[in-house]
mmCIF file of C-alpha atoms in Angstrom:
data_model
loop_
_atom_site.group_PDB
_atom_site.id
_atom_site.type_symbol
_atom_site.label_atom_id
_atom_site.label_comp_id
_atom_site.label_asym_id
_atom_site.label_seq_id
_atom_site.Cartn_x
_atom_site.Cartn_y
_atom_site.Cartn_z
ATOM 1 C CA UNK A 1 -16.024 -93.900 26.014
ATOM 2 C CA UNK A 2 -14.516 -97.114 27.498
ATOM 3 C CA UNK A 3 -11.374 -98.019 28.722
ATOM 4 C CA UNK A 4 -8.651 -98.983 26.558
ATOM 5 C CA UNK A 5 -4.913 -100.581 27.305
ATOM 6 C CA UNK A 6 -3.387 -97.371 24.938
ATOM 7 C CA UNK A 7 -4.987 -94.517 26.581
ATOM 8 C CA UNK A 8 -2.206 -93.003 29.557
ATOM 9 C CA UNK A 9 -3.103 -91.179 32.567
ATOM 10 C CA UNK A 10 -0.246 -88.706 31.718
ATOM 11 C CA UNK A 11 -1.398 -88.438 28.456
ATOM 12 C CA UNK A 12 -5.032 -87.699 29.115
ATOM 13 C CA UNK A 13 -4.180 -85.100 32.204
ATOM 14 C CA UNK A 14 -1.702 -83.473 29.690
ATOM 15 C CA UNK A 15 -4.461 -82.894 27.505
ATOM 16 C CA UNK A 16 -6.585 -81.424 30.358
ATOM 17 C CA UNK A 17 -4.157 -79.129 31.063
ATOM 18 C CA UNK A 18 -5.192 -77.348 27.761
ATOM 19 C CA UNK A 19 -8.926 -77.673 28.761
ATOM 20 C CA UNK A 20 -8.198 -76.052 32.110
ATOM 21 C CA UNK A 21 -6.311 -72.964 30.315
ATOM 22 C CA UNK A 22 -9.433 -72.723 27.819
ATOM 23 C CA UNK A 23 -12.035 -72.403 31.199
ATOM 24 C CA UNK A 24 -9.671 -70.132 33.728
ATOM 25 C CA UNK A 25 -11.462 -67.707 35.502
ATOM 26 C CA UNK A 26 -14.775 -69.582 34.496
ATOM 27 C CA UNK A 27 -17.020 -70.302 37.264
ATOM 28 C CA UNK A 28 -20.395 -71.629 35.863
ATOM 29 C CA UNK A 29 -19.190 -74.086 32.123
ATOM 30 C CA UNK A 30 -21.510 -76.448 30.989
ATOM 31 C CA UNK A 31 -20.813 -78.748 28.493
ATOM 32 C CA UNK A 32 -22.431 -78.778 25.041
ATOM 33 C CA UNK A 33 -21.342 -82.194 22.862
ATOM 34 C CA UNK A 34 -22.125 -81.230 19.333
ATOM 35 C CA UNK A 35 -22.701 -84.224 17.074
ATOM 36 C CA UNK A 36 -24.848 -81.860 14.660
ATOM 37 C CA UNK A 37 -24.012 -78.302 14.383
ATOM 38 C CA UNK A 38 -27.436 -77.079 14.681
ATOM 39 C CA UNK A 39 -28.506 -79.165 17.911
ATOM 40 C CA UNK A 40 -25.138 -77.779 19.831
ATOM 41 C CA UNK A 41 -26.123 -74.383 18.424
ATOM 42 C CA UNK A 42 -29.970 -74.652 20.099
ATOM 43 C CA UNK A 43 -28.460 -76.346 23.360
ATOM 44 C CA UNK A 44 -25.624 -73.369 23.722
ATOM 45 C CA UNK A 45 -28.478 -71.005 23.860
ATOM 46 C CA UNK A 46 -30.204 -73.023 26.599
ATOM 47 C CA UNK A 47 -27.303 -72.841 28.779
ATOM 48 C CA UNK A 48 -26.429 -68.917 28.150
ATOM 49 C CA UNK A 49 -29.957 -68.109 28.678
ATOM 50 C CA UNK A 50 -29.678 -69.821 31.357
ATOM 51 C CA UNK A 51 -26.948 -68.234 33.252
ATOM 52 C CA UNK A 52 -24.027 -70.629 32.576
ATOM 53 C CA UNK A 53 -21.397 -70.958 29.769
ATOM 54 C CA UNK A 54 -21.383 -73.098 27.369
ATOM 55 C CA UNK A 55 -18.202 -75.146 26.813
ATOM 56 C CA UNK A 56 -18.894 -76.888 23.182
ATOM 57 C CA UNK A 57 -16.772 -80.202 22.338
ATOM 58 C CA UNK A 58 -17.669 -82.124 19.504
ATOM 59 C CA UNK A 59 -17.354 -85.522 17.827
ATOM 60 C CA UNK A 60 -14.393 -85.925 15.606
ATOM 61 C CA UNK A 61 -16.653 -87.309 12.539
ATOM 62 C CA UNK A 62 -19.206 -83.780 12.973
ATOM 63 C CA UNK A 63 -16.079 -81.715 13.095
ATOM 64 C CA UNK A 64 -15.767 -78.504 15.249
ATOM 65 C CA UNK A 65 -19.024 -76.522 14.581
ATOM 66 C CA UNK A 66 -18.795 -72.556 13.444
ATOM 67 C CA UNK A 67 -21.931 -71.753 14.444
ATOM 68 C CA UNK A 68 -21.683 -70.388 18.287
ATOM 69 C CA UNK A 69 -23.181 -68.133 20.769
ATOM 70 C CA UNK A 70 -21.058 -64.877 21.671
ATOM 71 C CA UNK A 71 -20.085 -66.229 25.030
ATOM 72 C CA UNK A 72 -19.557 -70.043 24.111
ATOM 73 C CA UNK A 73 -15.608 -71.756 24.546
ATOM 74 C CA UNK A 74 -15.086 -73.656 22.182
ATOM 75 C CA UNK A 75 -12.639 -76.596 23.098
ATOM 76 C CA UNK A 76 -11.185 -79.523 20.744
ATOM 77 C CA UNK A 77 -10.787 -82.288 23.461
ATOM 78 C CA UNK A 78 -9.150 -84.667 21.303
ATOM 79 C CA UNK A 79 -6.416 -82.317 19.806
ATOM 80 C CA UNK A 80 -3.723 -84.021 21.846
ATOM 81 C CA UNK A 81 -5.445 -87.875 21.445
ATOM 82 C CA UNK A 82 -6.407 -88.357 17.950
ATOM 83 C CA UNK A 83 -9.233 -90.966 18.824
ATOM 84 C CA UNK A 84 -11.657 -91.482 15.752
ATOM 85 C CA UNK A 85 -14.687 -91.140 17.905
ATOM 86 C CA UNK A 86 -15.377 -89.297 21.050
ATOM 87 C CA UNK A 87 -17.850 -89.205 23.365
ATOM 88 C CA UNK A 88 -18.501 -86.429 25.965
ATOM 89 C CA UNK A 89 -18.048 -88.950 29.171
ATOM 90 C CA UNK A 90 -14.122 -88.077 27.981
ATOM 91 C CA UNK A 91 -14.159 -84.838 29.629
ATOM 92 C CA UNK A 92 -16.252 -85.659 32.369
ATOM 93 C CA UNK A 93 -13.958 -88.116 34.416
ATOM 94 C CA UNK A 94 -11.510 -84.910 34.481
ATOM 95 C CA UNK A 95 -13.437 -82.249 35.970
ATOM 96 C CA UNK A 96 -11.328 -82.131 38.839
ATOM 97 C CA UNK A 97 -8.414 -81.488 36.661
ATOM 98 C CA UNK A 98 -10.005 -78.464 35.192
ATOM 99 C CA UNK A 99 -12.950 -76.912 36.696
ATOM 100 C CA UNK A 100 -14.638 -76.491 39.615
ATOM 101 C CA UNK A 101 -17.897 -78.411 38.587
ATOM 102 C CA UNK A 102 -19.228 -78.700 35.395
ATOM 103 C CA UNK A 103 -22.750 -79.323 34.201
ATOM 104 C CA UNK A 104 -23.726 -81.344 31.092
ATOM 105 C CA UNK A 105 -26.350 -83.247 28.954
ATOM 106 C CA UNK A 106 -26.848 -85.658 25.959
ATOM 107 C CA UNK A 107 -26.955 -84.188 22.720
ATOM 108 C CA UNK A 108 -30.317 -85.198 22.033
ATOM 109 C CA UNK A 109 -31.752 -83.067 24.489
ATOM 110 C CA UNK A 110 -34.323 -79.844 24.323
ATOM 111 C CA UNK A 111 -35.375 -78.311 27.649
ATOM 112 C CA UNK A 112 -38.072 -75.696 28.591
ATOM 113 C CA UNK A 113 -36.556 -72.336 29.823
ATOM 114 C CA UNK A 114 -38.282 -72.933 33.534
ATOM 115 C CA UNK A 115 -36.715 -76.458 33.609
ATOM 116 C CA UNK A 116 -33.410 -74.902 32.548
ATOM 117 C CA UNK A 117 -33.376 -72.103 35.500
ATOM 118 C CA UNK A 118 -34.366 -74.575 37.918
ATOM 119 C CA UNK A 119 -31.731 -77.170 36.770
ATOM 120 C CA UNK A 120 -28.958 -73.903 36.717
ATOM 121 C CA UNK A 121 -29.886 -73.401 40.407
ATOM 122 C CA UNK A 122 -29.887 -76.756 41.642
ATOM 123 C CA UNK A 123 -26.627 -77.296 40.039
ATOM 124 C CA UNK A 124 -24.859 -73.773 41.285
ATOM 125 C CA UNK A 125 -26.057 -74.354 44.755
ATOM 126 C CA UNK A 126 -24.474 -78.358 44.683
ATOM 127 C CA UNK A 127 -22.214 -78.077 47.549
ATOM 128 C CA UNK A 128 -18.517 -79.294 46.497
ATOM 129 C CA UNK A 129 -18.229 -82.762 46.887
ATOM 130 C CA UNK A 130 -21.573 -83.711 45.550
ATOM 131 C CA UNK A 131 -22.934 -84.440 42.292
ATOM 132 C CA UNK A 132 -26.571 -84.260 40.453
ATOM 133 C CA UNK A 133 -27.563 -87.264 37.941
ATOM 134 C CA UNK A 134 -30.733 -88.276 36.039
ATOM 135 C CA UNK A 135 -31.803 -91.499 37.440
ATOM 136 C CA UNK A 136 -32.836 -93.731 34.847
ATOM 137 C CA UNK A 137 -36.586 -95.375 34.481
ATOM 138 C CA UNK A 138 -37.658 -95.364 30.669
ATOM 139 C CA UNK A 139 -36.212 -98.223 28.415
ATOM 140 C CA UNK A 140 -37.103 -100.198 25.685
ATOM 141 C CA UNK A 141 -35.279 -103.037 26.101
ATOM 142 C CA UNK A 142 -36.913 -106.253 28.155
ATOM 143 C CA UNK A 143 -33.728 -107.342 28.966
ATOM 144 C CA UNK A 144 -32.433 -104.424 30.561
ATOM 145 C CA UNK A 145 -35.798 -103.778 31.825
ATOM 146 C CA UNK A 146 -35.719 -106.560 34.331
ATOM 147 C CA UNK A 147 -32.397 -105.005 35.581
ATOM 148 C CA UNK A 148 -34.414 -101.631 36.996
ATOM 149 C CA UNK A 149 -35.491 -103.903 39.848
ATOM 150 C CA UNK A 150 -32.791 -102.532 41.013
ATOM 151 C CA UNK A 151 -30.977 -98.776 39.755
ATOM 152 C CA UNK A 152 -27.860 -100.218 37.786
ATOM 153 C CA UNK A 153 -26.418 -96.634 36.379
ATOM 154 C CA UNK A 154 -27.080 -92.932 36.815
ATOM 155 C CA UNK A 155 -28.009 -91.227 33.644
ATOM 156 C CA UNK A 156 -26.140 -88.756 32.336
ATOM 157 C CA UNK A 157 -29.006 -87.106 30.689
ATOM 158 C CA UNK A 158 -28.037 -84.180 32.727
ATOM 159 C CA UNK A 159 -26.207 -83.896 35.340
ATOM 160 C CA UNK A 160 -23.161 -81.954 37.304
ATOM 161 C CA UNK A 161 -20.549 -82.585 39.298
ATOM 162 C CA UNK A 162 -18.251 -80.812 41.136
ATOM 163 C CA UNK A 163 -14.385 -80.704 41.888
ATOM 164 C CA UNK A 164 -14.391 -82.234 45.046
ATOM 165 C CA UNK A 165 -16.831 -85.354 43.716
ATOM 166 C CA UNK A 166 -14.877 -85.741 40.764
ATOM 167 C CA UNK A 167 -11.329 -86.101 42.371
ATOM 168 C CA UNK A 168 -13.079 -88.811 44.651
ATOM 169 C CA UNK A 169 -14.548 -90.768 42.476
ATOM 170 C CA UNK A 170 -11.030 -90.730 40.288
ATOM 171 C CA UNK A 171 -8.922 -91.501 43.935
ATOM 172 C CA UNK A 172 -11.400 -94.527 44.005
ATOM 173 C CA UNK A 173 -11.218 -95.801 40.847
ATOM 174 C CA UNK A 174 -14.683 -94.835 39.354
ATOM 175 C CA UNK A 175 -15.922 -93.397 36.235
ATOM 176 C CA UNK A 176 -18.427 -91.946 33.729
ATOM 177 C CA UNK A 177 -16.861 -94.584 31.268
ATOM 178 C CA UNK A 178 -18.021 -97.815 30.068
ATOM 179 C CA UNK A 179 -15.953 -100.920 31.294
ATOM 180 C CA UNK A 180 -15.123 -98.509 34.777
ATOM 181 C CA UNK A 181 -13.727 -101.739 36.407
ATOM 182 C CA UNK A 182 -11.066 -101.314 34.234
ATOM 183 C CA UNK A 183 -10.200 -97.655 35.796
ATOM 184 C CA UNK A 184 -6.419 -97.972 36.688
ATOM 185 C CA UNK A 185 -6.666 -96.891 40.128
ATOM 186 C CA UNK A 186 -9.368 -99.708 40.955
ATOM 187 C CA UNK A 187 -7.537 -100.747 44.320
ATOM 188 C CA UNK A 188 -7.208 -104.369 43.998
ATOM 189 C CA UNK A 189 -7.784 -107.878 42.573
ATOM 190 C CA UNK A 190 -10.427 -108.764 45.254
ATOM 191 C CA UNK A 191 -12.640 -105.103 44.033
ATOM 192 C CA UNK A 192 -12.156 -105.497 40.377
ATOM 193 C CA UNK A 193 -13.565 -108.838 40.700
ATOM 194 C CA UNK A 194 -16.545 -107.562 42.658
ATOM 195 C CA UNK A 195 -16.920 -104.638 40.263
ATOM 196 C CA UNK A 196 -16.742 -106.676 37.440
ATOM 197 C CA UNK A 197 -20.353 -108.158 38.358
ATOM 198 C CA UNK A 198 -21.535 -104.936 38.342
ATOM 199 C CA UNK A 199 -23.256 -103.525 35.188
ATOM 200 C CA UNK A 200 -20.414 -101.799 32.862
ATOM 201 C CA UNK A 201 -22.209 -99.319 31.256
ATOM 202 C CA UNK A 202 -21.712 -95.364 31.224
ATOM 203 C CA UNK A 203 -22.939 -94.035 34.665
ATOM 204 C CA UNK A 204 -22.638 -97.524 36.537
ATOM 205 C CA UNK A 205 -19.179 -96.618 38.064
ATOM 206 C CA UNK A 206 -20.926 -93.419 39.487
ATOM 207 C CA UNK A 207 -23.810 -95.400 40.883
ATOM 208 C CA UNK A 208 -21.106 -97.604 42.297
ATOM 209 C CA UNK A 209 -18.972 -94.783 43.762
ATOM 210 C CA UNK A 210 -22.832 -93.576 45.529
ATOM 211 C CA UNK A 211 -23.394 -97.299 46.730
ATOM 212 C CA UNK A 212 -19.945 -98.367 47.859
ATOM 213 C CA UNK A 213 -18.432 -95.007 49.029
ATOM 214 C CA UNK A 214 -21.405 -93.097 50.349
ATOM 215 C CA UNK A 215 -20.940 -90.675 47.549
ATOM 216 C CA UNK A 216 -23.796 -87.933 47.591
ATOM 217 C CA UNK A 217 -26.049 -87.513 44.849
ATOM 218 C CA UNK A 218 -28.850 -85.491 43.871
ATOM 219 C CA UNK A 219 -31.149 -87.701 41.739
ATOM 220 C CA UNK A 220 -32.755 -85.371 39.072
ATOM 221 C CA UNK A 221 -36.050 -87.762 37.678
ATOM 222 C CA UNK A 222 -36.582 -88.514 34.400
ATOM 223 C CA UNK A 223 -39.690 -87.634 33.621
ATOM 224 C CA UNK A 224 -38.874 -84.202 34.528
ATOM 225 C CA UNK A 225 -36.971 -84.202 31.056
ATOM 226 C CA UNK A 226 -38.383 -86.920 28.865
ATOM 227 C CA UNK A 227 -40.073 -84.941 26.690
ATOM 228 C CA UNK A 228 -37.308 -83.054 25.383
ATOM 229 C CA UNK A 229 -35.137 -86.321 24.874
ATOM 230 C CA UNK A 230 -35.101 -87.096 21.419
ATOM 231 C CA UNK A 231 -33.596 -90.556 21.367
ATOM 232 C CA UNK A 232 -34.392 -94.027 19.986
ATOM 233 C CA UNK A 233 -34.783 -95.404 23.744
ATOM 234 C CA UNK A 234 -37.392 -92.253 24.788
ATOM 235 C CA UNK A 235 -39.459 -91.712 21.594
ATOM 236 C CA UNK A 236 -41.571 -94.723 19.594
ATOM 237 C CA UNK A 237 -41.653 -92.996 16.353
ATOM 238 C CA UNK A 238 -37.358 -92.631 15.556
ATOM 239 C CA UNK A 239 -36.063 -93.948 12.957
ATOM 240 C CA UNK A 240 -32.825 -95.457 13.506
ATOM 241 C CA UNK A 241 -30.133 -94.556 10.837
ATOM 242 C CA UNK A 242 -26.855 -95.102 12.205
ATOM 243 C CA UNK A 243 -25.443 -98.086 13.596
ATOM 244 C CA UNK A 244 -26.880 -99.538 17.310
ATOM 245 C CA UNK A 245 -23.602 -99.808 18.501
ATOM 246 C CA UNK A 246 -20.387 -97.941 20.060
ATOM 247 C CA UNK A 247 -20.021 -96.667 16.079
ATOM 248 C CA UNK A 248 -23.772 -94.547 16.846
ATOM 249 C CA UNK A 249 -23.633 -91.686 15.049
ATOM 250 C CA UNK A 250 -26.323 -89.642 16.692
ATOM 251 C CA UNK A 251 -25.800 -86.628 14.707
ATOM 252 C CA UNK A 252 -27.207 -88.675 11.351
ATOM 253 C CA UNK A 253 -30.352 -90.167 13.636
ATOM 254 C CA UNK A 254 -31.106 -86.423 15.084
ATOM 255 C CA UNK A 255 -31.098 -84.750 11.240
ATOM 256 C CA UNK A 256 -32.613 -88.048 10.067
ATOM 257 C CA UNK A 257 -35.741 -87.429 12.674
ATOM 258 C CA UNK A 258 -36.124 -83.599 13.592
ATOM 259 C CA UNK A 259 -35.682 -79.700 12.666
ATOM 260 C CA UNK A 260 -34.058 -78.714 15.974
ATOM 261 C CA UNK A 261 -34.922 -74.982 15.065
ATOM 262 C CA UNK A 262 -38.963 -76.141 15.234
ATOM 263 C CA UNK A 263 -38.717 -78.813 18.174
ATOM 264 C CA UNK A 264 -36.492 -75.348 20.039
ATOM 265 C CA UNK A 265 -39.505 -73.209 18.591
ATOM 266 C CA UNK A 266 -42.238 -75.655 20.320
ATOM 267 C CA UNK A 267 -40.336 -75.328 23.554
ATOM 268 C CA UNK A 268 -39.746 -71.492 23.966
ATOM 269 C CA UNK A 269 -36.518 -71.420 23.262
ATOM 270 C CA UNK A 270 -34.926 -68.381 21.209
ATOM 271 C CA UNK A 271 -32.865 -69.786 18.697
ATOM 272 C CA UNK A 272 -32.085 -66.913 16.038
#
């Protein structure tokens, strides 16, 4: 998701009004992106088994998926915007309009049951105010690589944040989104030109909010997950299907490359 001139404040915190009706009363919701009906199906079971409930949103082009756990909420986050594509940072910059944290990871990702309960407890026990990102370490790219001199994003491999961090890092004009300079309550000329130097991709604007606003963070490494991340930046052997641009259709790549049921199998996860 990036910023773009047509999207409204009023009109996206409308929409969230519906999200926040879909989750009252739910403490623990962690959000499952399903770009392939299968993978979202494998990663809701992950997050019940874990303790948590899964909150499943989905890609416009995969369509809302049938197939879902007994306890799973199933929310259409793009009812009220009609975008063609949709990304699960959408939600994200919201939390604080709807829950009281949220949890989440990429759609491409399996983890072990022990990884799971120790990721569920970290995240319950993140006091309000604070969130929990992936830091980011493995890339292919030698461009980019030069950049991890320095960190120049979190990772939203998984991650959670909560209420309190979320409204702050709205009041400041940060974001999950690409192109966060952009964010509309970016407090002046003399910022957006010093944020504009700053590397625009998802999870920079978080890094910045950590950086420039002392925001607290609890860096989750890695290689603690890597294994399970089933991605064209983490493993050698993908084969890339879909385009390698905002048009990615990661749903195509994952069917293209895996049986989720097997990799879930491998990993000790009970997916029947």
């Amino acid at each position: 998701m990036q910023f773009d001139t047509h999207l409204h404040w009023e009109t996206l915190l409308k929409a969230a009004d519906d999200w926040k009706a879909a989750l009252d009363g739910v403490e623990f919701p962690w959000l499952v992106w399903s770009v392939d009906e299968d993978w979202a199906y494998v990663q809701q079971k992950m997050v019940s088994d874990a303790g948590w409930t899964p909150v499943v949103g989905f890609d416009p082009r995969a369509g809302a998926p049938k197939k879902l756990t007994p306890d799973a909420i199933l929310i259409d986050f793009n009812k009220h915007l009609q975008l063609p594509i949709v990304y699960m940072h959408l939600p994200i910059d919201f939390i604080f309009h709807f829950a009281p944290r949220m949890a989440f990871f990429h759609s491409d990702l399996i983890i072990r049951p022990d990884k799971m309960r120790w990721l569920s407890e970290l995240f319950k026990d993140l006091p309000d105010g604070e969130i929990a990102m992936t830091n980011l370490t493995k890339i292919k790219n030698p461009f980019l690589q030069k950049l991890l001199v320095r960190p120049f994003k979190l990772f939203e491999l998984a991650g959670c944040i909560t209420r309190g961090a979320s409204q702050d890092i709205f009041d400041k004009g940060c974001s999950m989104w690409q192109g966060w300079a952009f964010h509309p309550n970016c407090p002046d000329e003399a910022e957006f030109n010093k944020r504009l130097k700053k590397h625009w991709d998802h999870g920079a604007g978080l890094l910045y909010w950590q950086k420039r606003y002392g925001g607290k963070v609890t860096i989750i490494q890695e290689h603690f997950l890597d294994e399970g991340h089933f991605s064209r930046t983490s493993k050698d052997n993908f084969k890339v299907i879909s385009d390698n641009n905002e048009n990615r259709n990661t749903g195509l790549d994952l069917r293209s490359n895996y049986n989720v049921y097997e990799l879930a199998q491998a990993f000790g996860i009970k997916s029947d």
